[in-house]
Amino acid sequence: MRDYIRSFNAMIRNNQGFTLIESLFVLSIFLIIASITAVLVKPHFFYFEKQIFFSQIKSDLLYAQQYALTHQTDVVVQFLPDQHKYTAQVKLGSETIISREYSPQFEIRKGTMPLYFQYGPSGNTNKFGSFYIMAGEERYLITFLIGRGRFYVAKE
């Protein structure tokens, strides 16, 4: 045990530690790697934000349609681009089912269809056509088909 303590004390006495220049060198390498990583992550962040936005809007529209079917009522869906928001409300009771705000990076524009429509008790929409969503420089088209209230999102 004494030999261990002696060798430990000898190691402590001989250890000089790191110099200031060595510490600054390691810190600068760390900062360079961290800044490069931050620059490379930004495009991926917008990509994931875009994926989440479209996934959310599809889910909300399907939920509004299912609500109209299961409660046998009319559900009005309205997009408010100046407020960066969309809502779904029961027509007669004005009960808000969905009220969702979205990022200002997305811009919703009227196309062949106005930015409001209604799901009937059968799940059909009262209007059909399409409207545009601008996500950065990319343009997407949400199209509602005649018939069963089906819709799809396509990149232009």
mmCIF file of C-alpha atoms in Angstrom:
data_model
loop_
_atom_site.group_PDB
_atom_site.id
_atom_site.type_symbol
_atom_site.label_atom_id
_atom_site.label_comp_id
_atom_site.label_asym_id
_atom_site.label_seq_id
_atom_site.Cartn_x
_atom_site.Cartn_y
_atom_site.Cartn_z
ATOM 1 C CA MET A 1 0.000 0.000 0.000
ATOM 2 C CA ARG A 2 2.860 2.354 0.793
ATOM 3 C CA ASP A 3 4.360 1.722 -2.630
ATOM 4 C CA TYR A 4 1.092 2.742 -4.225
ATOM 5 C CA ILE A 5 0.940 5.994 -2.238
ATOM 6 C CA ARG A 6 4.559 6.810 -3.106
ATOM 7 C CA SER A 7 4.002 6.219 -6.810
ATOM 8 C CA PHE A 8 0.826 8.312 -6.689
ATOM 9 C CA ASN A 9 2.642 11.197 -4.968
ATOM 10 C CA ALA A 10 5.483 10.943 -7.476
ATOM 11 C CA MET A 11 2.997 11.092 -10.342
ATOM 12 C CA ILE A 12 1.364 14.206 -8.909
ATOM 13 C CA ARG A 13 4.718 15.954 -8.459
ATOM 14 C CA ASN A 14 5.863 15.156 -12.010
ATOM 15 C CA ASN A 15 2.589 16.156 -13.692
ATOM 16 C CA GLN A 16 2.944 19.671 -15.079
ATOM 17 C CA GLY A 17 -0.600 20.004 -16.498
ATOM 18 C CA PHE A 18 -1.501 21.678 -19.762
ATOM 19 C CA THR A 19 -0.086 24.988 -20.849
ATOM 20 C CA LEU A 20 -2.317 27.908 -21.714
ATOM 21 C CA ILE A 21 -1.473 27.586 -25.413
ATOM 22 C CA GLU A 22 -2.416 23.896 -25.468
ATOM 23 C CA SER A 23 -5.733 24.645 -23.764
ATOM 24 C CA LEU A 24 -6.511 27.490 -26.181
ATOM 25 C CA PHE A 25 -5.625 25.291 -29.138
ATOM 26 C CA VAL A 26 -8.044 22.554 -28.039
ATOM 27 C CA LEU A 27 -10.760 25.132 -27.314
ATOM 28 C CA SER A 28 -10.355 26.739 -30.747
ATOM 29 C CA ILE A 29 -10.652 23.365 -32.502
ATOM 30 C CA PHE A 30 -13.817 22.653 -30.522
ATOM 31 C CA LEU A 31 -15.325 26.040 -31.474
ATOM 32 C CA ILE A 32 -14.522 25.524 -35.164
ATOM 33 C CA ILE A 33 -16.214 22.116 -35.186
ATOM 34 C CA ALA A 34 -19.242 23.481 -33.300
ATOM 35 C CA SER A 35 -19.696 26.430 -35.683
ATOM 36 C CA ILE A 36 -19.434 24.224 -38.777
ATOM 37 C CA THR A 37 -22.054 21.905 -37.303
ATOM 38 C CA ALA A 38 -24.419 24.818 -36.620
ATOM 39 C CA VAL A 39 -24.140 26.033 -40.228
ATOM 40 C CA LEU A 40 -24.798 22.558 -41.630
ATOM 41 C CA VAL A 41 -27.823 21.888 -39.391
ATOM 42 C CA LYS A 42 -29.888 24.949 -40.453
ATOM 43 C CA PRO A 43 -31.088 23.567 -43.847
ATOM 44 C CA HIS A 44 -32.075 20.329 -42.163
ATOM 45 C CA PHE A 45 -34.106 22.242 -39.585
ATOM 46 C CA PHE A 46 -36.250 23.900 -42.282
ATOM 47 C CA TYR A 47 -36.676 20.563 -44.064
ATOM 48 C CA PHE A 48 -37.998 18.940 -40.882
ATOM 49 C CA GLU A 49 -40.181 21.950 -40.099
ATOM 50 C CA LYS A 50 -41.707 21.640 -43.576
ATOM 51 C CA GLN A 51 -42.334 17.917 -43.103
ATOM 52 C CA ILE A 52 -44.005 18.529 -39.752
ATOM 53 C CA PHE A 53 -46.148 21.353 -41.170
ATOM 54 C CA PHE A 54 -47.532 19.240 -44.021
ATOM 55 C CA SER A 55 -48.037 16.238 -41.787
ATOM 56 C CA GLN A 56 -49.945 18.394 -39.295
ATOM 57 C CA ILE A 57 -52.159 20.052 -41.884
ATOM 58 C CA LYS A 58 -53.060 16.674 -43.430
ATOM 59 C CA SER A 59 -53.882 15.230 -40.030
ATOM 60 C CA ASP A 60 -56.005 18.231 -39.087
ATOM 61 C CA LEU A 61 -57.988 18.120 -42.332
ATOM 62 C CA LEU A 62 -58.614 14.408 -41.931
ATOM 63 C CA TYR A 63 -59.666 14.974 -38.324
ATOM 64 C CA ALA A 64 -62.135 17.689 -39.377
ATOM 65 C CA GLN A 65 -63.594 15.337 -41.989
ATOM 66 C CA GLN A 66 -63.868 12.474 -39.480
ATOM 67 C CA TYR A 67 -65.489 14.803 -36.949
ATOM 68 C CA ALA A 68 -68.125 15.788 -39.516
ATOM 69 C CA LEU A 69 -68.792 12.122 -40.298
ATOM 70 C CA THR A 70 -68.990 10.852 -36.729
ATOM 71 C CA HIS A 71 -71.038 13.761 -35.343
ATOM 72 C CA GLN A 72 -73.221 14.078 -38.480
ATOM 73 C CA THR A 73 -72.718 17.827 -38.628
ATOM 74 C CA ASP A 74 -71.131 20.448 -40.846
ATOM 75 C CA VAL A 75 -67.520 21.446 -40.132
ATOM 76 C CA VAL A 76 -66.178 24.681 -41.620
ATOM 77 C CA VAL A 77 -62.433 24.836 -42.314
ATOM 78 C CA GLN A 78 -60.987 28.313 -42.765
ATOM 79 C CA PHE A 79 -57.430 29.418 -43.508
ATOM 80 C CA LEU A 80 -56.406 32.854 -42.242
ATOM 81 C CA PRO A 81 -53.097 33.619 -44.002
ATOM 82 C CA ASP A 82 -52.726 37.125 -42.549
ATOM 83 C CA GLN A 83 -52.758 35.618 -39.029
ATOM 84 C CA HIS A 84 -50.770 32.496 -40.025
ATOM 85 C CA LYS A 85 -53.541 30.332 -38.665
ATOM 86 C CA TYR A 86 -56.253 27.888 -39.699
ATOM 87 C CA THR A 87 -59.364 26.756 -37.859
ATOM 88 C CA ALA A 88 -62.085 24.132 -38.045
ATOM 89 C CA GLN A 89 -65.429 24.865 -36.423
ATOM 90 C CA VAL A 90 -68.783 23.176 -36.095
ATOM 91 C CA LYS A 91 -71.108 25.225 -38.281
ATOM 92 C CA LEU A 92 -74.184 25.376 -36.088
ATOM 93 C CA GLY A 93 -72.608 25.549 -32.643
ATOM 94 C CA SER A 94 -69.488 27.505 -33.635
ATOM 95 C CA GLU A 95 -67.526 25.118 -31.411
ATOM 96 C CA THR A 96 -63.878 25.309 -32.411
ATOM 97 C CA ILE A 97 -62.474 21.865 -33.101
ATOM 98 C CA ILE A 98 -59.059 22.914 -34.397
ATOM 99 C CA SER A 99 -57.227 26.208 -34.107
ATOM 100 C CA ARG A 100 -53.640 25.945 -35.247
ATOM 101 C CA GLU A 101 -50.995 28.594 -35.846
ATOM 102 C CA TYR A 102 -48.160 27.938 -38.258
ATOM 103 C CA SER A 103 -44.765 29.459 -38.964
ATOM 104 C CA PRO A 104 -44.553 32.724 -40.958
ATOM 105 C CA GLN A 105 -42.123 30.882 -43.272
ATOM 106 C CA PHE A 106 -45.213 29.293 -44.866
ATOM 107 C CA GLU A 107 -47.592 31.342 -46.969
ATOM 108 C CA ILE A 108 -51.007 30.029 -47.995
ATOM 109 C CA ARG A 109 -52.514 31.536 -51.170
ATOM 110 C CA LYS A 110 -55.848 31.167 -52.868
ATOM 111 C CA GLY A 111 -55.881 29.078 -56.051
ATOM 112 C CA THR A 112 -58.936 27.765 -57.868
ATOM 113 C CA MET A 113 -60.571 27.274 -54.491
ATOM 114 C CA PRO A 114 -61.179 29.864 -51.757
ATOM 115 C CA LEU A 115 -59.388 29.500 -48.446
ATOM 116 C CA TYR A 116 -62.503 28.206 -46.719
ATOM 117 C CA PHE A 117 -64.704 25.188 -47.300
ATOM 118 C CA GLN A 118 -67.048 22.905 -45.448
ATOM 119 C CA TYR A 119 -67.171 19.203 -44.731
ATOM 120 C CA GLY A 120 -70.749 17.937 -44.724
ATOM 121 C CA PRO A 121 -72.191 15.135 -42.577
ATOM 122 C CA SER A 122 -71.252 12.662 -45.326
ATOM 123 C CA GLY A 123 -67.578 13.787 -45.284
ATOM 124 C CA ASN A 124 -67.833 15.502 -48.670
ATOM 125 C CA THR A 125 -66.573 19.027 -49.245
ATOM 126 C CA ASN A 126 -68.882 21.724 -50.571
ATOM 127 C CA LYS A 127 -66.089 23.070 -52.809
ATOM 128 C CA PHE A 128 -63.349 21.505 -54.851
ATOM 129 C CA GLY A 129 -60.198 22.885 -56.384
ATOM 130 C CA SER A 130 -56.778 23.767 -55.060
ATOM 131 C CA PHE A 131 -54.807 26.361 -53.155
ATOM 132 C CA TYR A 132 -51.094 27.044 -52.845
ATOM 133 C CA ILE A 133 -48.627 26.847 -49.988
ATOM 134 C CA MET A 134 -45.306 28.607 -50.378
ATOM 135 C CA ALA A 135 -42.529 27.117 -48.242
ATOM 136 C CA GLY A 136 -39.451 29.226 -48.818
ATOM 137 C CA GLU A 137 -38.788 29.081 -52.562
ATOM 138 C CA GLU A 138 -40.846 25.910 -53.061
ATOM 139 C CA ARG A 139 -44.502 25.889 -54.048
ATOM 140 C CA TYR A 140 -46.950 23.176 -53.036
ATOM 141 C CA LEU A 141 -50.462 22.565 -54.256
ATOM 142 C CA ILE A 142 -53.219 21.139 -52.044
ATOM 143 C CA THR A 143 -55.978 19.800 -54.251
ATOM 144 C CA PHE A 144 -59.457 18.740 -53.106
ATOM 145 C CA LEU A 145 -61.155 16.319 -55.462
ATOM 146 C CA ILE A 146 -64.823 16.154 -56.418
ATOM 147 C CA GLY A 147 -66.632 13.508 -54.451
ATOM 148 C CA ARG A 148 -65.603 12.117 -51.120
ATOM 149 C CA GLY A 149 -63.585 15.049 -49.760
ATOM 150 C CA ARG A 150 -60.254 13.479 -50.640
ATOM 151 C CA PHE A 151 -57.246 15.703 -51.034
ATOM 152 C CA TYR A 152 -53.556 15.432 -51.772
ATOM 153 C CA VAL A 153 -50.460 17.595 -51.521
ATOM 154 C CA ALA A 154 -48.099 17.883 -54.492
ATOM 155 C CA LYS A 155 -44.904 19.843 -54.975
ATOM 156 C CA GLU A 156 -44.876 21.962 -58.121
#
